[in-house]
PDB file of C-alpha atoms in Angstrom:
ATOM      1  CA  MET A   1      71.902  23.666   9.713  1.00 50.00           C
ATOM      2  CA  MET A   2      74.163  26.418   8.939  1.00 62.00           C
ATOM      3  CA  ASP A   3      77.544  26.823  11.075  1.00 86.00           C
ATOM      4  CA  ASP A   4      76.930  29.781  13.168  1.00 88.00           C
ATOM      5  CA  ALA A   5      80.444  30.416  14.346  1.00 93.00           C
ATOM      6  CA  GLN A   6      81.300  30.814  10.279  1.00 95.00           C
ATOM      7  CA  VAL A   7      78.582  33.126   9.703  1.00 95.00           C
ATOM      8  CA  THR A   8      79.398  35.269  12.598  1.00 95.00           C
ATOM      9  CA  ALA A   9      82.868  35.639  11.545  1.00 95.00           C
ATOM     10  CA  TRP A  10      81.714  36.671   7.779  1.00 95.00           C
ATOM     11  CA  ALA A  11      79.550  39.056   9.500  1.00 95.00           C
ATOM     12  CA  LEU A  12      82.647  40.572  11.619  1.00 94.00           C
ATOM     13  CA  ASP A  13      84.559  40.536   8.513  1.00 93.00           C
ATOM     14  CA  ALA A  14      81.885  42.382   6.567  1.00 92.00           C
ATOM     15  CA  GLY A  15      81.735  45.011   9.114  1.00 90.00           C
ATOM     16  CA  ARG A  16      85.520  45.618   8.261  1.00 89.00           C
ATOM     17  CA  GLY A  17      84.440  46.168   4.680  1.00 87.00           C
ATOM     18  CA  ASP A  18      85.204  42.404   3.401  1.00 92.00           C
ATOM     19  CA  ARG A  19      82.836  42.321   0.804  1.00 92.00           C
ATOM     20  CA  ASP A  20      83.170  38.648  -0.164  1.00 95.00           C
ATOM     21  CA  ALA A  21      82.291  38.096   3.628  1.00 95.00           C
ATOM     22  CA  ALA A  22      79.327  40.016   3.179  1.00 94.00           C
ATOM     23  CA  ALA A  23      78.153  37.936   0.338  1.00 95.00           C
ATOM     24  CA  ALA A  24      78.936  34.968   2.221  1.00 96.00           C
ATOM     25  CA  PHE A  25      76.637  36.052   4.922  1.00 96.00           C
ATOM     26  CA  VAL A  26      73.835  37.098   2.885  1.00 96.00           C
ATOM     27  CA  ARG A  27      73.834  33.899   1.082  1.00 95.00           C
ATOM     28  CA  ALA A  28      74.018  31.922   4.325  1.00 95.00           C
ATOM     29  CA  THR A  29      71.143  33.559   5.789  1.00 95.00           C
ATOM     30  CA  GLN A  30      68.811  34.743   3.756  1.00 94.00           C
ATOM     31  CA  THR A  31      66.591  31.763   3.229  1.00 92.00           C
ATOM     32  CA  SER A  32      65.885  31.801   7.114  1.00 92.00           C
ATOM     33  CA  VAL A  33      65.433  35.738   6.912  1.00 95.00           C
ATOM     34  CA  TRP A  34      62.790  35.179   4.213  1.00 93.00           C
ATOM     35  CA  ARG A  35      60.929  32.190   5.592  1.00 91.00           C
ATOM     36  CA  PHE A  36      60.799  34.258   8.982  1.00 93.00           C
ATOM     37  CA  LEU A  37      59.553  37.425   7.323  1.00 94.00           C
ATOM     38  CA  ALA A  38      57.131  35.420   5.289  1.00 91.00           C
ATOM     39  CA  ALA A  39      55.417  33.878   8.363  1.00 89.00           C
ATOM     40  CA  LEU A  40      55.407  37.216  10.278  1.00 92.00           C
ATOM     41  CA  THR A  41      54.084  39.078   7.395  1.00 91.00           C
ATOM     42  CA  SER A  42      53.041  37.253   4.173  1.00 88.00           C
ATOM     43  CA  ALA A  43      55.237  36.043   1.487  1.00 87.00           C
ATOM     44  CA  ALA A  44      54.353  39.014  -0.779  1.00 88.00           C
ATOM     45  CA  GLU A  45      55.887  41.195   1.480  1.00 92.00           C
ATOM     46  CA  ALA A  46      58.882  39.203   2.457  1.00 93.00           C
ATOM     47  CA  ASP A  47      61.014  40.183  -0.504  1.00 92.00           C
ATOM     48  CA  ASP A  48      61.012  43.660   0.314  1.00 93.00           C
ATOM     49  CA  LEU A  49      61.493  43.250   3.682  1.00 96.00           C
ATOM     50  CA  ALA A  50      64.431  41.137   3.399  1.00 95.00           C
ATOM     51  CA  GLN A  51      66.356  43.513   1.845  1.00 95.00           C
ATOM     52  CA  GLU A  52      65.321  46.199   4.263  1.00 95.00           C
ATOM     53  CA  THR A  53      66.505  43.611   7.168  1.00 96.00           C
ATOM     54  CA  TYR A  54      69.859  43.621   5.407  1.00 96.00           C
ATOM     55  CA  LEU A  55      70.142  47.130   4.869  1.00 94.00           C
ATOM     56  CA  ARG A  56      69.481  47.755   8.760  1.00 95.00           C
ATOM     57  CA  ALA A  57      72.030  45.337   9.697  1.00 95.00           C
ATOM     58  CA  TRP A  58      74.453  46.997   7.164  1.00 92.00           C
ATOM     59  CA  ARG A  59      73.811  50.044   9.479  1.00 91.00           C
ATOM     60  CA  SER A  60      74.340  48.524  12.793  1.00 91.00           C
ATOM     61  CA  LEU A  61      77.341  46.085  11.716  1.00 90.00           C
ATOM     62  CA  PRO A  62      79.877  48.798  13.092  1.00 86.00           C
ATOM     63  CA  SER A  63      78.110  48.016  16.501  1.00 86.00           C
ATOM     64  CA  PHE A  64      77.806  44.161  16.105  1.00 89.00           C
ATOM     65  CA  ALA A  65      80.732  42.521  18.060  1.00 85.00           C
ATOM     66  CA  GLY A  66      79.973  39.239  17.865  1.00 82.00           C
ATOM     67  CA  ARG A  67      78.886  38.446  21.510  1.00 83.00           C
ATOM     68  CA  SER A  68      75.555  36.806  20.071  1.00 86.00           C
ATOM     69  CA  SER A  69      75.498  34.937  17.134  1.00 92.00           C
ATOM     70  CA  ALA A  70      75.282  36.959  13.827  1.00 95.00           C
ATOM     71  CA  ARG A  71      72.027  34.568  12.866  1.00 94.00           C
ATOM     72  CA  THR A  72      70.281  35.784  16.152  1.00 94.00           C
ATOM     73  CA  TRP A  73      71.404  39.265  15.862  1.00 96.00           C
ATOM     74  CA  LEU A  74      70.122  39.305  12.007  1.00 97.00           C
ATOM     75  CA  LEU A  75      66.740  37.831  12.967  1.00 96.00           C
ATOM     76  CA  SER A  76      66.121  40.047  15.683  1.00 95.00           C
ATOM     77  CA  ILE A  77      66.624  42.836  13.306  1.00 96.00           C
ATOM     78  CA  ALA A  78      64.201  41.026  10.628  1.00 97.00           C
ATOM     79  CA  ARG A  79      61.776  40.875  13.585  1.00 96.00           C
ATOM     80  CA  ARG A  80      61.750  44.607  14.070  1.00 95.00           C
ATOM     81  CA  VAL A  81      61.548  45.301  10.260  1.00 96.00           C
ATOM     82  CA  ALA A  82      58.277  42.879  10.363  1.00 95.00           C
ATOM     83  CA  VAL A  83      57.116  44.578  13.518  1.00 92.00           C
ATOM     84  CA  ASP A  84      57.541  48.026  11.750  1.00 93.00           C
ATOM     85  CA  SER A  85      55.959  46.812   8.696  1.00 90.00           C
ATOM     86  CA  VAL A  86      52.639  45.625  10.532  1.00 84.00           C
ATOM     87  CA  ARG A  87      52.777  48.774  12.521  1.00 83.00           C
ATOM     88  CA  MET A  88      52.706  50.794   8.964  1.00 82.00           C
ATOM     89  CA  ALA A  89      50.172  48.587   7.511  1.00 78.00           C
ATOM     90  CA  ALA A  90      47.770  49.163  10.416  1.00 75.00           C
ATOM     91  CA  THR A  91      47.618  52.824   9.341  1.00 76.00           C
ATOM     92  CA  ARG A  92      46.741  52.281   6.221  1.00 67.00           C
ATOM     93  CA  PRO A  93      43.282  50.918   4.749  1.00 59.00           C
ATOM     94  CA  ARG A  94      43.349  47.226   4.540  1.00 51.00           C
ATOM     95  CA  THR A  95      43.251  45.927   1.015  1.00 50.00           C
ATOM     96  CA  VAL A  96      43.489  42.380   1.759  1.00 48.00           C
ATOM     97  CA  ALA A  97      41.183  40.504   4.136  1.00 45.00           C
ATOM     98  CA  MET A  98      43.113  38.820   7.147  1.00 47.00           C
ATOM     99  CA  THR A  99      42.278  35.088   7.182  1.00 48.00           C
ATOM    100  CA  LEU A 100      40.087  33.814   9.788  1.00 44.00           C
ATOM    101  CA  PRO A 101      40.468  30.649  11.273  1.00 46.00           C
ATOM    102  CA  GLU A 102      36.617  30.288  10.431  1.00 43.00           C
ATOM    103  CA  ASP A 103      37.622  30.678   6.763  1.00 43.00           C
ATOM    104  CA  LEU A 104      39.760  27.595   7.153  1.00 45.00           C
ATOM    105  CA  VAL A 105      37.031  25.166   8.067  1.00 42.00           C
ATOM    106  CA  ASP A 106      36.129  25.114   4.545  1.00 42.00           C
ATOM    107  CA  VAL A 107      39.187  23.453   3.538  1.00 43.00           C
ATOM    108  CA  ASN A 108      38.926  20.707   6.051  1.00 44.00           C
ATOM    109  CA  GLY A 109      39.951  17.509   4.786  1.00 46.00           C
ATOM    110  CA  GLY A 110      42.612  19.365   2.741  1.00 46.00           C
ATOM    111  CA  PHE A 111      44.747  20.101   5.924  1.00 44.00           C
ATOM    112  CA  ASP A 112      47.438  17.956   4.381  1.00 47.00           C
ATOM    113  CA  GLN A 113      48.108  20.870   1.943  1.00 53.00           C
ATOM    114  CA  ALA A 114      51.080  23.080   3.133  1.00 56.00           C
ATOM    115  CA  ILE A 115      48.842  26.123   2.046  1.00 62.00           C
ATOM    116  CA  ALA A 116      46.410  25.017   5.063  1.00 75.00           C
ATOM    117  CA  VAL A 117      49.281  24.856   7.518  1.00 78.00           C
ATOM    118  CA  GLU A 118      50.888  28.329   6.640  1.00 80.00           C
ATOM    119  CA  GLN A 119      47.379  29.828   6.956  1.00 83.00           C
ATOM    120  CA  LEU A 120      47.048  28.169  10.442  1.00 86.00           C
ATOM    121  CA  VAL A 121      50.509  29.697  11.332  1.00 89.00           C
ATOM    122  CA  ALA A 122      49.455  32.906  10.164  1.00 88.00           C
ATOM    123  CA  ALA A 123      46.263  32.853  12.294  1.00 90.00           C
ATOM    124  CA  LEU A 124      48.062  32.436  15.614  1.00 93.00           C
ATOM    125  CA  ARG A 125      48.588  35.450  17.745  1.00 93.00           C
ATOM    126  CA  PRO A 126      51.799  37.624  16.873  1.00 92.00           C
ATOM    127  CA  GLU A 127      53.955  36.631  19.583  1.00 93.00           C
ATOM    128  CA  ARG A 128      53.086  32.841  19.409  1.00 95.00           C
ATOM    129  CA  ARG A 129      53.627  32.840  15.727  1.00 94.00           C
ATOM    130  CA  VAL A 130      57.159  34.255  16.313  1.00 95.00           C
ATOM    131  CA  ALA A 131      58.155  31.779  18.920  1.00 96.00           C
ATOM    132  CA  PHE A 132      56.600  28.870  16.962  1.00 95.00           C
ATOM    133  CA  VAL A 133      58.244  29.885  13.537  1.00 93.00           C
ATOM    134  CA  ALA A 134      61.636  30.658  15.216  1.00 94.00           C
ATOM    135  CA  THR A 135      61.851  27.403  16.858  1.00 95.00           C
ATOM    136  CA  GLN A 136      59.918  24.793  14.388  1.00 92.00           C
ATOM    137  CA  LEU A 137      60.478  26.653  10.805  1.00 88.00           C
ATOM    138  CA  LEU A 138      63.915  27.817  11.736  1.00 90.00           C
ATOM    139  CA  GLY A 139      65.059  25.084  13.870  1.00 89.00           C
ATOM    140  CA  MET A 140      66.162  27.690  16.707  1.00 93.00           C
ATOM    141  CA  SER A 141      67.007  26.669  20.332  1.00 95.00           C
ATOM    142  CA  TYR A 142      64.525  28.159  22.884  1.00 96.00           C
ATOM    143  CA  GLU A 143      67.357  30.396  24.031  1.00 96.00           C
ATOM    144  CA  GLU A 144      68.176  31.365  20.643  1.00 95.00           C
ATOM    145  CA  ALA A 145      64.454  32.569  19.942  1.00 96.00           C
ATOM    146  CA  ALA A 146      64.402  34.567  23.187  1.00 96.00           C
ATOM    147  CA  GLU A 147      67.484  36.248  21.802  1.00 94.00           C
ATOM    148  CA  VAL A 148      65.577  37.042  18.773  1.00 94.00           C
ATOM    149  CA  CYS A 149      62.553  38.391  20.525  1.00 94.00           C
ATOM    150  CA  GLY A 150      64.348  40.010  23.214  1.00 93.00           C
ATOM    151  CA  CYS A 151      62.094  38.010  26.352  1.00 95.00           C
ATOM    152  CA  PRO A 152      63.203  35.378  28.575  1.00 97.00           C
ATOM    153  CA  VAL A 153      63.292  31.609  27.664  1.00 96.00           C
ATOM    154  CA  GLY A 154      60.385  30.704  29.829  1.00 95.00           C
ATOM    155  CA  THR A 155      58.435  32.995  27.794  1.00 97.00           C
ATOM    156  CA  ILE A 156      59.326  31.201  24.424  1.00 97.00           C
ATOM    157  CA  ARG A 157      58.670  27.921  26.253  1.00 96.00           C
ATOM    158  CA  SER A 158      55.105  29.170  26.916  1.00 96.00           C
ATOM    159  CA  ARG A 159      54.461  30.768  23.762  1.00 97.00           C
ATOM    160  CA  VAL A 160      55.321  27.662  21.769  1.00 97.00           C
ATOM    161  CA  ALA A 161      52.908  25.600  23.988  1.00 96.00           C
ATOM    162  CA  ARG A 162      50.436  28.082  23.451  1.00 96.00           C
ATOM    163  CA  ALA A 163      50.812  28.422  19.815  1.00 96.00           C
ATOM    164  CA  ARG A 164      50.533  24.223  19.772  1.00 95.00           C
ATOM    165  CA  GLU A 165      47.440  24.621  21.748  1.00 93.00           C
ATOM    166  CA  ASP A 166      45.969  26.797  19.265  1.00 93.00           C
ATOM    167  CA  LEU A 167      46.780  24.813  16.247  1.00 92.00           C
ATOM    168  CA  ILE A 168      45.321  21.704  18.036  1.00 90.00           C
ATOM    169  CA  LYS A 169      42.102  23.764  18.516  1.00 88.00           C
ATOM    170  CA  VAL A 170      41.642  24.659  15.079  1.00 85.00           C
ATOM    171  CA  LEU A 171      42.230  21.422  13.767  1.00 80.00           C
ATOM    172  CA  ALA A 172      40.161  19.741  16.076  1.00 77.00           C
ATOM    173  CA  THR A 173      37.114  22.350  15.915  1.00 72.00           C
ATOM    174  CA  GLY A 174      38.067  24.715  13.219  1.00 62.00           C
ATOM    175  CA  SER A 175      38.334  27.434  15.772  1.00 56.00           C
ATOM    176  CA  PRO A 176      41.028  28.378  18.371  1.00 56.00           C
ATOM    177  CA  GLY A 177      38.613  28.447  21.332  1.00 48.00           C
ATOM    178  CA  LYS A 178      36.033  30.765  21.781  1.00 45.00           C
ATOM    179  CA  ARG A 179      36.595  32.597  18.402  1.00 43.00           C
ATOM    180  CA  ARG A 180      34.258  30.213  17.228  1.00 41.00           C
ATOM    181  CA  GLY A 181      31.183  31.508  15.420  1.00 40.00           C
ATOM    182  CA  GLY A 182      32.766  34.852  15.157  1.00 37.00           C
ATOM    183  CA  GLY A 183      31.413  35.590  11.703  1.00 37.00           C
ATOM    184  CA  GLY A 184      33.752  37.819   9.505  1.00 36.00           C
ATOM    185  CA  ALA A 185      34.651  40.373  11.848  1.00 35.00           C
ATOM    186  CA  ALA A 186      37.208  39.972  14.315  1.00 34.00           C
ATOM    187  CA  SER A 187      36.899  41.769  17.284  1.00 33.00           C
TER     188      SER A 187
ATOM    189  CA  MET B   1      56.382  20.315  29.539  1.00 81.00           C
ATOM    190  CA  LEU B   2      55.081  18.001  26.689  1.00 88.00           C
ATOM    191  CA  SER B   3      55.512  21.004  24.175  1.00 93.00           C
ATOM    192  CA  SER B   4      58.957  21.609  25.402  1.00 92.00           C
ATOM    193  CA  GLN B   5      59.767  17.813  25.191  1.00 90.00           C
ATOM    194  CA  LEU B   6      58.822  17.687  21.325  1.00 91.00           C
ATOM    195  CA  ASP B   7      61.565  20.553  20.837  1.00 93.00           C
ATOM    196  CA  GLY B   8      64.320  18.629  23.233  1.00 91.00           C
ATOM    197  CA  GLU B   9      63.915  21.843  25.585  1.00 93.00           C
ATOM    198  CA  ASP B  10      62.484  19.985  28.497  1.00 87.00           C
ATOM    199  CA  ALA B  11      64.603  19.700  31.931  1.00 84.00           C
ATOM    200  CA  PRO B  12      66.267  16.377  32.472  1.00 83.00           C
ATOM    201  CA  GLY B  13      64.045  13.959  34.479  1.00 83.00           C
ATOM    202  CA  GLN B  14      61.117  15.671  33.295  1.00 83.00           C
ATOM    203  CA  TRP B  15      60.181  13.127  30.661  1.00 85.00           C
ATOM    204  CA  ASN B  16      60.086  10.027  32.974  1.00 88.00           C
ATOM    205  CA  VAL B  17      57.230  12.043  34.863  1.00 88.00           C
ATOM    206  CA  ALA B  18      55.477  12.901  31.819  1.00 88.00           C
ATOM    207  CA  GLN B  19      55.634   9.608  30.539  1.00 88.00           C
ATOM    208  CA  GLN B  20      53.983   8.280  33.561  1.00 90.00           C
ATOM    209  CA  HIS B  21      51.055  10.580  33.338  1.00 91.00           C
ATOM    210  CA  LEU B  22      50.721  10.165  29.717  1.00 91.00           C
ATOM    211  CA  THR B  23      49.974   6.171  30.357  1.00 92.00           C
ATOM    212  CA  SER B  24      47.014   7.317  32.678  1.00 92.00           C
ATOM    213  CA  CYS B  25      45.551  10.433  31.150  1.00 93.00           C
ATOM    214  CA  ASP B  26      43.791   9.994  27.592  1.00 93.00           C
ATOM    215  CA  THR B  27      43.502  13.796  27.406  1.00 92.00           C
ATOM    216  CA  CYS B  28      46.988  14.786  27.843  1.00 92.00           C
ATOM    217  CA  ARG B  29      48.130  11.636  25.659  1.00 93.00           C
ATOM    218  CA  ARG B  30      45.654  13.146  22.898  1.00 92.00           C
ATOM    219  CA  TRP B  31      46.992  16.357  22.938  1.00 92.00           C
ATOM    220  CA  TYR B  32      50.669  15.039  22.765  1.00 93.00           C
ATOM    221  CA  ASP B  33      49.835  13.238  19.601  1.00 92.00           C
ATOM    222  CA  ASP B  34      48.238  15.754  18.107  1.00 91.00           C
ATOM    223  CA  ALA B  35      50.982  18.192  18.885  1.00 93.00           C
ATOM    224  CA  ALA B  36      53.485  15.794  17.704  1.00 93.00           C
ATOM    225  CA  ALA B  37      51.438  15.639  14.488  1.00 90.00           C
ATOM    226  CA  ILE B  38      50.878  19.288  13.793  1.00 88.00           C
ATOM    227  CA  THR B  39      54.698  20.077  14.785  1.00 88.00           C
ATOM    228  CA  ARG B  40      55.832  17.407  12.009  1.00 87.00           C
ATOM    229  CA  ARG B  41      53.479  18.910   9.534  1.00 85.00           C
ATOM    230  CA  ALA B  42      54.525  22.300  10.129  1.00 84.00           C
ATOM    231  CA  ARG B  43      58.250  21.655   9.998  1.00 83.00           C
ATOM    232  CA  MET B  44      57.749  19.885   6.585  1.00 78.00           C
ATOM    233  CA  THR B  45      55.407  22.058   4.835  1.00 69.00           C
ATOM    234  CA  LEU B  46      56.322  25.699   5.548  1.00 56.00           C
ATOM    235  CA  VAL B  47      59.215  25.477   3.357  1.00 62.00           C
ATOM    236  CA  ARG B  48      59.373  28.207   0.264  1.00 68.00           C
ATOM    237  CA  ASP B  49      61.865  30.712  -0.435  1.00 75.00           C
ATOM    238  CA  GLY B  50      62.007  34.446  -1.679  1.00 81.00           C
ATOM    239  CA  VAL B  51      64.297  35.966  -4.234  1.00 85.00           C
ATOM    240  CA  ASP B  52      68.154  35.976  -4.177  1.00 89.00           C
ATOM    241  CA  VAL B  53      68.665  39.575  -2.392  1.00 90.00           C
ATOM    242  CA  THR B  54      72.537  39.020  -2.472  1.00 91.00           C
ATOM    243  CA  GLU B  55      73.351  41.426  -5.357  1.00 90.00           C
ATOM    244  CA  VAL B  56      70.926  44.172  -4.390  1.00 88.00           C
ATOM    245  CA  VAL B  57      72.136  44.346  -0.728  1.00 88.00           C
ATOM    246  CA  LEU B  58      75.818  44.188  -1.498  1.00 89.00           C
ATOM    247  CA  ALA B  59      75.340  47.363  -3.660  1.00 88.00           C
ATOM    248  CA  ALA B  60      73.898  49.108  -0.676  1.00 82.00           C
ATOM    249  CA  LEU B  61      76.417  48.219   1.330  1.00 79.00           C
ATOM    250  CA  ALA B  62      79.107  49.570  -1.264  1.00 77.00           C
ATOM    251  CA  ALA B  63      76.683  52.698  -1.311  1.00 75.00           C
ATOM    252  CA  GLY B  64      77.760  53.308   2.095  1.00 63.00           C
ATOM    253  CA  PRO B  65      75.712  52.055   5.080  1.00 48.00           C
ATOM    254  CA  ARG B  66      75.606  55.214   6.920  1.00 51.00           C
ATOM    255  CA  ARG B  67      74.180  57.630   4.042  1.00 47.00           C
ATOM    256  CA  HIS B  68      70.793  56.173   4.630  1.00 45.00           C
ATOM    257  CA  ARG B  69      70.322  55.754   0.877  1.00 44.00           C
ATOM    258  CA  TRP B  70      68.278  52.891   1.298  1.00 44.00           C
ATOM    259  CA  TRP B  71      65.452  55.321   2.392  1.00 43.00           C
ATOM    260  CA  GLY B  72      65.646  56.631  -1.183  1.00 42.00           C
ATOM    261  CA  LEU B  73      65.845  53.464  -2.887  1.00 48.00           C
ATOM    262  CA  ARG B  74      62.705  52.220  -1.090  1.00 47.00           C
ATOM    263  CA  ALA B  75      60.796  55.616  -1.876  1.00 44.00           C
ATOM    264  CA  LEU B  76      61.724  55.155  -5.631  1.00 44.00           C
ATOM    265  CA  ARG B  77      59.744  51.952  -6.157  1.00 42.00           C
TER     266      ARG B  77
END
């Protein structure tokens, strides 16, 4: 786990025009940013969105005062970038079919594979996925995740619990509750 | 409560209560075991990385963060 205080110091220095600090800031945070974005959108989109996240971060660096950690500040920007991207994608014709939990049943027995877990997480409702990924994949505390999401800590607590419930249901039955037998069309 | 315990985010004292319940409730015990298993698996497997964007985003920083150059950069792709 990276040193949050050091990362925040780099961000503040970067805001004053220190190029080395900016480079250190990017190197220290880009893995988290990419993984977060890949989980919220897709691995294919994450490279572009990671760049966009930093470009937006540079724009708002002057107003970053270090009151919150730079890591949560940056990931809250990444979350907004992901939300905007999904919103824009929704206005375009969809070219890639969404993975439905029903499709995953076919790979049952192969749940040991990393890709299956990724698909299960990808099938979670967006707000639950954000909470789950932030706390489990990025190792954030509930408080940090709440900062990233702009919601109360209790909301993160219940979203993480519900994400776990959904994952358990899918693993047990191949379907998160009432969506079972839904065929190809997500309603 | 069981979920937040897996993350070390449960309130002090809650775990004792939960443990007592778990010894007598098969459903919750199974849920807790399943939740622990899926959590472990997710933490271990969801690990991949993207390309190094350091140089690209530093170039953008050098170009001036307030000129919205990045809109142009993206549009050119």
